[in-house]
Tab-separated table of C-alpha atoms and ligand atoms in Angstrom:
chain	number	residue	atom	x	y	z
A	1	UNK	CA	15.166	-35.133	-15.687
A	2	UNK	CA	11.646	-33.455	-15.903
A	3	UNK	CA	11.041	-29.904	-13.875
A	4	UNK	CA	9.415	-31.011	-11.325
A	5	UNK	CA	11.686	-33.757	-10.210
A	6	UNK	CA	14.718	-30.926	-9.952
A	7	UNK	CA	12.776	-28.383	-8.341
A	8	UNK	CA	12.880	-31.481	-5.987
A	9	UNK	CA	16.261	-32.308	-5.666
A	10	UNK	CA	17.060	-28.711	-5.404
A	11	UNK	CA	14.398	-27.309	-2.583
A	12	UNK	CA	13.792	-28.800	0.792
A	13	UNK	CA	9.656	-30.822	1.214
A	14	UNK	CA	8.683	-28.324	2.194
A	15	UNK	CA	9.626	-24.661	-0.386
A	16	UNK	CA	8.399	-26.656	-3.483
A	17	UNK	CA	4.214	-26.896	-3.742
A	18	UNK	CA	3.016	-29.236	-6.730
A	19	UNK	CA	-0.455	-31.038	-5.577
A	20	UNK	CA	-3.606	-28.585	-6.298
A	21	UNK	CA	-5.134	-27.701	-2.901
A	22	UNK	CA	-1.534	-26.207	-1.821
A	23	UNK	CA	-1.254	-24.468	-4.429
A	24	UNK	CA	-5.004	-23.058	-4.459
A	25	UNK	CA	-4.412	-19.680	-1.537
A	26	UNK	CA	-2.023	-18.730	-4.253
A	27	UNK	CA	-4.433	-18.948	-7.233
A	28	UNK	CA	-5.078	-15.283	-7.484
A	29	UNK	CA	-3.621	-11.771	-5.020
A	30	UNK	CA	-5.941	-8.545	-4.325
A	31	UNK	CA	-7.412	-8.845	-7.764
A	32	UNK	CA	-9.703	-12.363	-6.624
A	33	UNK	CA	-11.695	-11.745	-9.986
A	34	UNK	CA	-8.866	-13.751	-11.378
A	35	UNK	CA	-7.771	-16.872	-10.623
A	36	UNK	CA	-5.162	-19.542	-11.965
A	37	UNK	CA	-3.913	-22.383	-10.296
A	38	UNK	CA	0.232	-22.266	-11.144
A	39	UNK	CA	2.128	-25.306	-12.097
A	40	UNK	CA	3.936	-25.351	-9.379
A	41	UNK	CA	4.576	-22.457	-5.470
A	42	UNK	CA	8.491	-22.010	-4.559
A	43	UNK	CA	8.816	-21.020	-1.644
A	44	UNK	CA	12.298	-20.234	-1.368
A	45	UNK	CA	14.780	-19.199	2.067
A	46	UNK	CA	17.795	-18.407	1.034
A	47	UNK	CA	19.307	-16.728	-1.379
A	48	UNK	CA	21.224	-20.222	-3.111
A	49	UNK	CA	17.645	-21.710	-3.183
A	50	UNK	CA	16.653	-19.500	-5.334
A	51	UNK	CA	19.140	-18.715	-7.595
A	52	UNK	CA	17.972	-22.082	-7.870
A	53	UNK	CA	14.982	-22.297	-8.695
A	54	UNK	CA	15.810	-18.940	-11.357
A	55	UNK	CA	17.926	-20.938	-13.872
A	56	UNK	CA	16.035	-24.699	-13.421
A	57	UNK	CA	13.130	-21.904	-15.180
A	58	UNK	CA	15.197	-20.563	-17.291
A	59	UNK	CA	17.221	-23.735	-18.134
A	60	UNK	CA	12.832	-25.556	-18.635
A	61	UNK	CA	11.660	-22.151	-19.848
A	62	UNK	CA	9.007	-21.872	-17.242
A	63	UNK	CA	7.764	-18.017	-16.324
A	64	UNK	CA	7.376	-16.347	-13.063
A	65	UNK	CA	5.435	-14.661	-10.985
A	66	UNK	CA	6.885	-13.188	-8.185
A	67	UNK	CA	4.507	-12.482	-5.461
A	68	UNK	CA	4.939	-10.710	-1.912
A	69	UNK	CA	1.680	-10.696	0.554
A	70	UNK	CA	-0.937	-11.109	-2.075
A	71	UNK	CA	-2.652	-8.356	-0.945
A	72	UNK	CA	-1.587	-6.592	-4.797
A	73	UNK	CA	-5.210	-4.903	-6.664
A	74	UNK	CA	-3.784	-5.085	-10.305
A	75	UNK	CA	-3.439	-8.980	-10.323
A	76	UNK	CA	0.304	-8.204	-10.726
A	77	UNK	CA	1.235	-11.957	-8.900
A	78	UNK	CA	-1.667	-13.767	-10.673
A	79	UNK	CA	0.147	-16.891	-11.310
A	80	UNK	CA	0.483	-18.501	-15.006
A	81	UNK	CA	-0.968	-21.826	-15.230
A	82	UNK	CA	2.265	-23.072	-16.798
A	83	UNK	CA	4.060	-20.289	-14.765
A	84	UNK	CA	6.001	-21.275	-11.210
A	85	UNK	CA	4.622	-19.277	-8.508
A	86	UNK	CA	7.724	-17.353	-6.459
A	87	UNK	CA	7.041	-16.617	-3.261
A	88	UNK	CA	9.339	-14.659	-1.233
A	89	UNK	CA	7.415	-14.207	1.772
A	90	UNK	CA	10.119	-15.959	4.071
A	91	UNK	CA	12.633	-14.031	3.496
A	92	UNK	CA	10.864	-11.598	6.491
A	93	UNK	CA	14.466	-10.428	7.582
A	94	UNK	CA	15.157	-7.032	8.807
A	95	UNK	CA	18.536	-7.053	8.555
A	96	UNK	CA	19.687	-3.350	10.276
A	97	UNK	CA	18.325	-1.117	11.644
A	98	UNK	CA	20.674	2.898	11.221
A	99	UNK	CA	19.368	4.862	13.567
A	100	UNK	CA	22.818	6.747	12.491
A	101	UNK	CA	22.248	7.991	8.170
A	102	UNK	CA	18.266	6.853	9.536
A	103	UNK	CA	18.184	3.675	6.932
A	104	UNK	CA	16.394	0.352	7.460
A	105	UNK	CA	18.017	-2.774	5.055
A	106	UNK	CA	15.667	-5.172	5.301
A	107	UNK	CA	14.333	-8.523	3.274
A	108	UNK	CA	11.464	-7.716	0.754
A	109	UNK	CA	9.067	-10.375	2.533
A	110	UNK	CA	9.230	-8.045	5.615
A	111	UNK	CA	5.952	-6.503	6.025
A	112	UNK	CA	5.337	-2.600	5.298
A	113	UNK	CA	4.545	-1.687	9.054
A	114	UNK	CA	7.204	-4.330	10.246
A	115	UNK	CA	9.744	-1.397	8.992
A	116	UNK	CA	8.139	0.952	10.794
A	117	UNK	CA	7.775	-1.108	14.526
A	118	UNK	CA	11.502	-2.009	14.328
A	119	UNK	CA	12.357	1.523	13.810
A	120	UNK	CA	10.015	2.644	16.902
A	121	UNK	CA	12.303	2.264	18.820
A	122	UNK	CA	15.195	4.808	17.605
A	123	UNK	CA	12.228	7.545	17.398
A	124	UNK	CA	11.881	6.848	14.112
A	125	UNK	CA	9.588	5.454	11.163
A	126	UNK	CA	9.084	4.131	7.356
A	127	UNK	CA	6.544	6.774	6.413
A	128	UNK	CA	4.603	5.182	2.744
A	129	UNK	CA	2.190	3.037	4.336
A	130	UNK	CA	-0.751	1.546	2.174
A	131	UNK	CA	-4.105	0.817	3.853
A	132	UNK	CA	-2.796	-2.507	4.021
A	133	UNK	CA	0.306	-1.995	6.034
A	134	UNK	CA	0.309	-5.019	8.156
A	135	UNK	CA	-0.032	-7.137	5.663
A	136	UNK	CA	1.398	-5.998	3.039
A	137	UNK	CA	5.122	-6.759	2.039
A	138	UNK	CA	8.188	-3.981	1.117
A	139	UNK	CA	9.548	-5.946	-1.960
A	140	UNK	CA	5.447	-5.535	-2.655
A	141	UNK	CA	5.249	-2.485	-2.739
A	142	UNK	CA	8.018	-1.420	-4.527
A	143	UNK	CA	6.634	-3.869	-8.155
A	144	UNK	CA	3.518	-1.572	-7.185
A	145	UNK	CA	5.096	1.396	-6.033
A	146	UNK	CA	2.752	2.152	-3.553
A	147	UNK	CA	1.642	4.980	-1.325
A	148	UNK	CA	-0.614	5.756	1.384
A	149	UNK	CA	-2.295	8.387	3.710
A	150	UNK	CA	0.782	9.863	4.064
A	151	UNK	CA	1.967	9.847	0.864
A	152	UNK	CA	0.786	13.365	-0.462
A	153	UNK	CA	3.437	14.978	1.961
A	154	UNK	CA	6.534	12.482	2.359
A	155	UNK	CA	6.505	10.980	-1.365
A	156	UNK	CA	5.294	7.263	-2.421
A	157	UNK	CA	7.361	4.395	-1.942
A	158	UNK	CA	9.513	5.152	-4.554
A	159	UNK	CA	10.680	8.691	-2.651
A	160	UNK	CA	11.591	6.973	0.610
A	161	UNK	CA	13.967	3.651	-0.954
A	162	UNK	CA	17.527	4.885	-0.954
A	163	UNK	CA	18.758	0.788	-2.588
A	164	UNK	CA	17.248	-2.569	-4.219
A	165	UNK	CA	19.809	-5.425	-4.232
A	166	UNK	CA	17.901	-7.277	-7.781
A	167	UNK	CA	18.277	-10.758	-8.856
A	168	UNK	CA	18.383	-11.393	-12.376
A	169	UNK	CA	16.938	-14.419	-14.444
A	170	UNK	CA	20.253	-14.956	-15.783
A	171	UNK	CA	21.465	-15.426	-11.817
A	172	UNK	CA	23.194	-12.328	-11.850
A	173	UNK	CA	22.622	-10.445	-8.824
A	174	UNK	CA	22.741	-5.963	-9.429
A	175	UNK	CA	23.297	-3.318	-6.655
A	176	UNK	CA	21.697	-0.578	-7.303
A	177	UNK	CA	20.834	2.584	-5.077
A	178	UNK	CA	22.935	2.823	-1.588
A	179	UNK	CA	22.229	4.458	1.855
A	180	UNK	CA	22.935	7.971	0.405
A	181	UNK	CA	21.023	9.723	-1.609
A	182	UNK	CA	23.000	10.417	-4.857
A	183	UNK	CA	24.806	6.604	-5.101
A	184	UNK	CA	26.897	6.096	-8.256
A	185	UNK	CA	26.185	5.258	-11.189
A	186	UNK	CA	22.590	5.279	-14.048
A	187	UNK	CA	19.337	5.944	-11.425
A	188	UNK	CA	18.273	2.954	-11.750
A	189	UNK	CA	15.428	3.071	-8.898
A	190	UNK	CA	12.724	4.544	-10.985
A	191	UNK	CA	12.257	2.220	-13.375
A	192	UNK	CA	12.173	-0.307	-10.350
A	193	UNK	CA	9.612	1.350	-9.004
A	194	UNK	CA	5.916	-0.013	-9.407
A	195	UNK	CA	7.165	-2.651	-12.579
A	196	UNK	CA	5.289	-5.698	-10.676
A	197	UNK	CA	8.311	-8.143	-10.812
A	198	UNK	CA	8.789	-8.039	-14.270
A	199	UNK	CA	12.563	-7.118	-14.378
A	200	UNK	CA	14.258	-8.787	-11.400
A	201	UNK	CA	13.403	-10.023	-8.210
A	202	UNK	CA	14.008	-8.186	-5.745
A	203	UNK	CA	15.815	-9.793	-3.026
A	204	UNK	CA	17.372	-6.825	-0.208
A	205	UNK	CA	15.296	-3.054	0.096
A	206	UNK	CA	16.963	0.495	1.791
A	207	UNK	CA	14.525	2.385	2.920
A	208	UNK	CA	14.922	6.017	4.036
A	209	UNK	CA	13.625	6.349	7.565
A	210	UNK	CA	11.980	9.428	9.011
A	211	UNK	CA	12.434	10.794	13.107
A	212	UNK	CA	9.048	10.359	14.348
A	213	UNK	CA	6.829	14.096	14.539
A	214	UNK	CA	6.423	14.982	18.004
A	215	UNK	CA	2.925	16.104	17.674
A	216	UNK	CA	0.669	15.170	15.692
A	217	UNK	CA	-3.385	15.415	15.440
A	218	UNK	CA	-5.383	14.688	12.960
A	219	UNK	CA	-8.989	16.539	11.965
A	220	UNK	CA	-11.854	15.538	11.266
A	221	UNK	CA	-14.286	17.942	9.442
A	222	UNK	CA	-18.128	16.886	8.203
A	223	UNK	CA	-19.828	18.455	5.347
A	224	UNK	CA	-23.143	18.300	3.891
A	225	UNK	CA	-21.946	17.418	0.462
A	226	UNK	CA	-19.600	15.757	-1.581
A	227	UNK	CA	-18.695	18.780	-3.049
A	228	UNK	CA	-18.047	21.067	-0.725
A	229	UNK	CA	-15.555	18.690	0.512
A	230	UNK	CA	-14.276	18.021	-2.430
A	231	UNK	CA	-13.844	22.035	-3.004
A	232	UNK	CA	-12.001	21.938	0.631
A	233	UNK	CA	-8.890	19.775	-0.716
A	234	UNK	CA	-8.302	21.781	-3.782
A	235	UNK	CA	-8.784	24.919	-1.082
A	236	UNK	CA	-6.077	23.882	1.418
A	237	UNK	CA	-3.746	22.516	-0.921
A	238	UNK	CA	-4.166	26.058	-3.193
A	239	UNK	CA	-3.188	27.863	0.560
A	240	UNK	CA	-0.034	26.762	0.769
A	241	UNK	CA	-0.488	23.690	3.446
A	242	UNK	CA	0.408	20.394	2.490
A	243	UNK	CA	-1.204	18.406	5.681
A	244	UNK	CA	0.575	15.168	6.643
A	245	UNK	CA	-2.582	13.615	5.321
A	246	UNK	CA	-5.584	14.559	3.183
A	247	UNK	CA	-8.497	11.777	3.066
A	248	UNK	CA	-12.421	12.122	2.242
A	249	UNK	CA	-15.111	9.020	2.418
A	250	UNK	CA	-18.424	9.814	0.599
A	251	UNK	CA	-21.559	9.240	3.026
A	252	UNK	CA	-21.633	5.300	1.936
A	253	UNK	CA	-18.666	4.784	3.226
A	254	UNK	CA	-18.387	6.315	6.501
A	255	UNK	CA	-21.569	4.913	7.791
A	256	UNK	CA	-19.952	1.378	6.923
A	257	UNK	CA	-16.779	2.112	8.271
A	258	UNK	CA	-18.248	3.250	11.734
A	259	UNK	CA	-20.605	-0.253	11.567
A	260	UNK	CA	-17.168	-1.988	11.106
A	261	UNK	CA	-14.062	0.102	12.522
A	262	UNK	CA	-16.585	1.876	15.570
A	263	UNK	CA	-14.483	5.127	15.353
A	264	UNK	CA	-16.761	8.052	16.193
A	265	UNK	CA	-17.517	8.288	13.156
A	266	UNK	CA	-20.009	11.752	11.889
A	267	UNK	CA	-22.840	8.962	9.725
A	268	UNK	CA	-25.141	11.962	8.637
A	269	UNK	CA	-22.292	13.877	6.734
A	270	UNK	CA	-22.630	13.298	2.739
A	271	UNK	CA	-18.750	13.646	3.133
A	272	UNK	CA	-16.156	13.864	5.900
A	273	UNK	CA	-12.474	14.889	5.254
A	274	UNK	CA	-9.283	13.334	7.364
A	275	UNK	CA	-6.201	16.202	7.960
A	276	UNK	CA	-3.648	15.428	9.328
A	277	UNK	CA	-1.148	17.835	10.933
A	278	UNK	CA	2.226	17.574	12.358
A	279	UNK	CA	5.308	18.786	13.639
A	280	UNK	CA	6.421	20.619	16.341
A	281	UNK	CA	3.717	21.698	17.899
A	282	UNK	CA	4.125	25.302	17.563
A	283	UNK	CA	4.252	25.180	14.062
A	284	UNK	CA	0.839	22.365	13.887
A	285	UNK	CA	-0.905	24.831	15.967
A	286	UNK	CA	-0.614	27.470	13.844
A	287	UNK	CA	-1.894	25.671	10.693
A	288	UNK	CA	-4.742	24.025	12.353
A	289	UNK	CA	-5.957	27.390	13.447
A	290	UNK	CA	-5.035	28.547	9.297
A	291	UNK	CA	-6.959	25.246	8.473
A	292	UNK	CA	-9.818	24.700	10.703
A	293	UNK	CA	-10.611	28.428	9.092
A	294	UNK	CA	-10.374	26.941	5.970
A	295	UNK	CA	-12.956	24.156	6.531
A	296	UNK	CA	-15.344	26.755	7.422
A	297	UNK	CA	-15.201	28.117	4.987
A	298	UNK	CA	-15.839	25.724	2.530
A	299	UNK	CA	-18.660	25.456	5.247
A	300	UNK	CA	-17.798	21.718	7.342
A	301	UNK	CA	-20.277	21.834	9.393
A	302	UNK	CA	-19.422	19.666	11.803
A	303	UNK	CA	-15.778	19.396	13.015
A	304	UNK	CA	-13.375	17.897	15.593
A	305	UNK	CA	-9.791	17.442	16.112
A	306	UNK	CA	-8.181	14.285	17.782
A	307	UNK	CA	-7.234	14.844	21.306
A	308	UNK	CA	-4.583	12.114	21.685
A	309	UNK	CA	-2.484	9.348	19.882
A	310	UNK	CA	-5.071	6.452	20.218
A	311	UNK	CA	-8.174	9.502	19.125
A	312	UNK	CA	-5.626	9.806	16.303
A	313	UNK	CA	-5.439	6.235	15.015
A	314	UNK	CA	-9.403	5.833	15.299
A	315	UNK	CA	-10.144	8.465	12.636
A	316	UNK	CA	-7.653	7.281	10.365
A	317	UNK	CA	-8.682	3.058	11.283
A	318	UNK	CA	-12.154	3.361	9.621
A	319	UNK	CA	-11.059	5.346	6.476
A	320	UNK	CA	-8.172	2.818	6.748
A	321	UNK	CA	-10.522	-0.674	6.864
A	322	UNK	CA	-12.935	0.434	4.094
A	323	UNK	CA	-11.863	-1.852	1.980
A	324	UNK	CA	-12.953	-5.013	5.234
A	325	UNK	CA	-15.700	-2.296	5.841
A	326	UNK	CA	-16.749	-1.936	1.635
A	327	UNK	CA	-16.175	-5.695	1.407
A	328	UNK	CA	-18.799	-6.917	4.749
A	329	UNK	CA	-22.134	-4.802	2.587
A	330	UNK	CA	-21.154	-6.399	-0.422
A	331	UNK	CA	-18.721	-8.875	-1.502
A	332	UNK	CA	-18.667	-8.251	-5.216
A	333	UNK	CA	-17.637	-4.733	-4.826
A	334	UNK	CA	-15.155	-3.696	-7.928
A	335	UNK	CA	-12.501	-1.115	-7.389
A	336	UNK	CA	-11.307	1.439	-9.243
A	337	UNK	CA	-8.726	4.239	-8.503
A	338	UNK	CA	-8.516	6.437	-10.296
A	339	UNK	CA	-6.622	9.724	-10.098
A	340	UNK	CA	-8.999	13.526	-10.502
A	341	UNK	CA	-7.111	16.846	-10.551
A	342	UNK	CA	-7.765	17.851	-7.416
A	343	UNK	CA	-9.692	21.134	-9.043
A	344	UNK	CA	-12.311	19.292	-10.616
A	345	UNK	CA	-12.280	17.514	-7.669
A	346	UNK	CA	-15.849	18.094	-6.391
A	347	UNK	CA	-17.189	17.969	-9.951
A	348	UNK	CA	-16.265	14.820	-10.965
A	349	UNK	CA	-16.906	13.543	-7.131
A	350	UNK	CA	-20.301	15.561	-7.519
A	351	UNK	CA	-20.895	12.987	-10.673
A	352	UNK	CA	-19.565	10.136	-9.241
A	353	UNK	CA	-22.340	10.087	-6.803
A	354	UNK	CA	-25.241	10.161	-9.272
A	355	UNK	CA	-27.141	6.724	-9.450
A	356	UNK	CA	-26.892	6.850	-13.545
A	357	UNK	CA	-22.807	6.456	-13.185
A	358	UNK	CA	-23.341	3.998	-10.247
A	359	UNK	CA	-22.247	0.731	-10.919
A	360	UNK	CA	-24.559	-1.782	-10.666
A	361	UNK	CA	-24.400	-4.846	-8.681
A	362	UNK	CA	-26.208	-8.099	-6.997
A	363	UNK	CA	-26.168	-6.246	-4.185
A	364	UNK	CA	-25.801	-2.461	-4.027
A	365	UNK	CA	-25.308	-0.801	-7.297
A	366	UNK	CA	-24.388	2.545	-4.956
A	367	UNK	CA	-20.029	3.573	-5.004
A	368	UNK	CA	-18.804	4.510	-2.193
A	369	UNK	CA	-15.970	7.214	-2.950
A	370	UNK	CA	-12.593	7.065	-0.003
A	371	UNK	CA	-10.306	9.609	-1.616
A	372	UNK	CA	-6.800	9.933	-1.436
A	373	UNK	CA	-4.912	13.353	-1.936
A	374	UNK	CA	-1.468	13.199	-3.324
B	401	FAD	C1	-7.084	-3.769	2.184
B	401	FAD	C2	-6.547	-3.517	1.137
B	401	FAD	C3	-5.564	-1.831	1.065
B	401	FAD	C4	-4.570	-1.642	-0.119
B	401	FAD	N1	-4.351	0.021	0.472
B	401	FAD	C5	-3.722	0.377	-0.839
B	401	FAD	C6	-2.691	1.673	-0.567
B	401	FAD	O1	-3.392	2.547	0.079
B	401	FAD	N2	-2.308	1.844	-1.469
B	401	FAD	C7	-1.922	1.071	-2.598
B	401	FAD	O2	-0.326	1.514	-3.624
B	401	FAD	N3	-2.078	-0.102	-2.698
B	401	FAD	C8	-2.753	-0.952	-1.211
B	401	FAD	N4	-3.771	-1.858	-0.812
B	401	FAD	C9	-2.569	-2.760	-2.478
B	401	FAD	C10	-1.035	-3.152	-2.288
B	401	FAD	O3	-1.223	-3.531	-1.024
B	401	FAD	C11	-0.166	-2.730	-2.630
B	401	FAD	O4	0.018	-2.888	-3.889
B	401	FAD	C12	1.318	-3.751	-2.715
B	401	FAD	O5	2.240	-2.813	-2.560
B	401	FAD	C13	1.586	-5.493	-2.674
B	401	FAD	O6	2.272	-5.636	-1.263
B	401	FAD	P1	2.652	-7.404	-1.628
B	401	FAD	O7	3.364	-7.426	-0.354
B	401	FAD	O8	1.035	-7.573	-1.176
B	401	FAD	O9	2.651	-7.448	-3.027
B	401	FAD	P2	1.799	-8.573	-3.934
B	401	FAD	O10	0.031	-8.578	-4.902
B	401	FAD	O11	2.020	-10.217	-3.142
B	401	FAD	O12	2.321	-8.179	-5.451
B	401	FAD	C14	2.087	-7.532	-6.076
B	401	FAD	C15	3.268	-7.004	-7.296
B	401	FAD	O13	4.700	-7.199	-7.166
B	401	FAD	C16	5.192	-8.761	-7.418
B	401	FAD	N5	6.164	-8.610	-6.594
B	401	FAD	C17	5.829	-9.072	-5.108
B	401	FAD	N6	6.870	-8.853	-4.253
B	401	FAD	C18	8.103	-8.553	-5.341
B	401	FAD	C19	9.650	-9.158	-5.247
B	401	FAD	N7	10.528	-9.573	-3.928
B	401	FAD	N8	10.710	-8.515	-6.235
B	401	FAD	C20	9.908	-7.852	-7.425
B	401	FAD	N9	8.463	-8.281	-7.208
B	401	FAD	C21	7.289	-7.933	-6.352
B	401	FAD	C22	4.374	-9.280	-7.461
B	401	FAD	O14	4.766	-10.021	-8.183
B	401	FAD	C23	3.511	-8.697	-8.154
B	401	FAD	O15	3.479	-8.063	-9.946
B	401	FAD	C24	-4.304	-2.432	-0.972
B	401	FAD	C25	-4.940	-4.131	-1.470
B	401	FAD	C26	-5.139	-4.321	0.165
B	401	FAD	C27	-6.127	-5.712	-0.032
């Protein structure tokens, strides 16, 4: 029996796609410069179906590419022409929110933001928050070891996952870690984070939940140069302050975000810094005074603090919309995620903003820069 015929016997009709037009939506992830139509797309709902697919792929020597929400920017979920694109999107149940242990156990297709939404009734949330969090899945977050604005203080995905279930190509289900920090056996969690689906299929994830801080405020500071904003980032960290988030955007990125999200950014500034402080009221007030003084010392020309939760979220909305905002003016936008040592920030940023460094594209030859501090 052919591979396709065996899959058709195993899976319900809507869980197997073989027609080119049905498979087309799966031809790429967020790195859309590369596209490939896979041999088949499987959308299983149960562990038995998943095991069956792995067994058939093994038997017919068909390579597998797992896929969460397909928002990855590194081509990790790019199909292989001769392969099986295995979507985990239907594994989307929140299995347990355990407020006593401050954990949530979820299936891999659950959206990142849905975890915090489910935990909110207990005053808890899941800290890693990639800008794609309304869409990306926790399985994809594990496979890419994703980070976000709040990872400066609270760590990346690997620092917030306590346990994983992993289905290996031969059908064996591994139970790694658990609900506590120190599970028996080797600590294999780190090797699985960022492994891009190459070591197995993540079928269950247990994450740490944190109490929502009583107070969270964002300072928005405008600067007359990117170098000054970069120096302020290094200065804040050097002063021993670890903000909940610390992000910088240059003028092009700020203007695009403002046009797109109407978040009240000062569009005349050469660069802006967003600095979130969280904790108890007294702690935040003390840190705010210290950070404001530092920012002024580094030349902040305009300094605002979010007055309520709506304004705080509004300040972040612009930064988190940077991708679609730039996409509106430059459809061939090329994203480069680099790492710059904090001490070198202002020098490197100044160099990036010089036109000779700009990528040449049909619609824009200027790089837009948004910097996350980790
Ligand atoms: C607008 C936008 C903003 C973004 N912002 C950020 C950001 O701030 N920080 C950040 O880190 N990333 C960001 N990303 C990148 C992307 O959202 C993350 O890498 C995310 O974790 C991918 O999740 P996904 O569910 O879309 O995974 P996919 O893209 O579907 O897959 C990513 C990788 O995970 C593997 N995979 C998926 N599910 C499983 C599973 N169950 N078991 C094993 N392997 C699996 C795939 O094979 C692939 O290698 C952004 C992307 C976009 C489009």
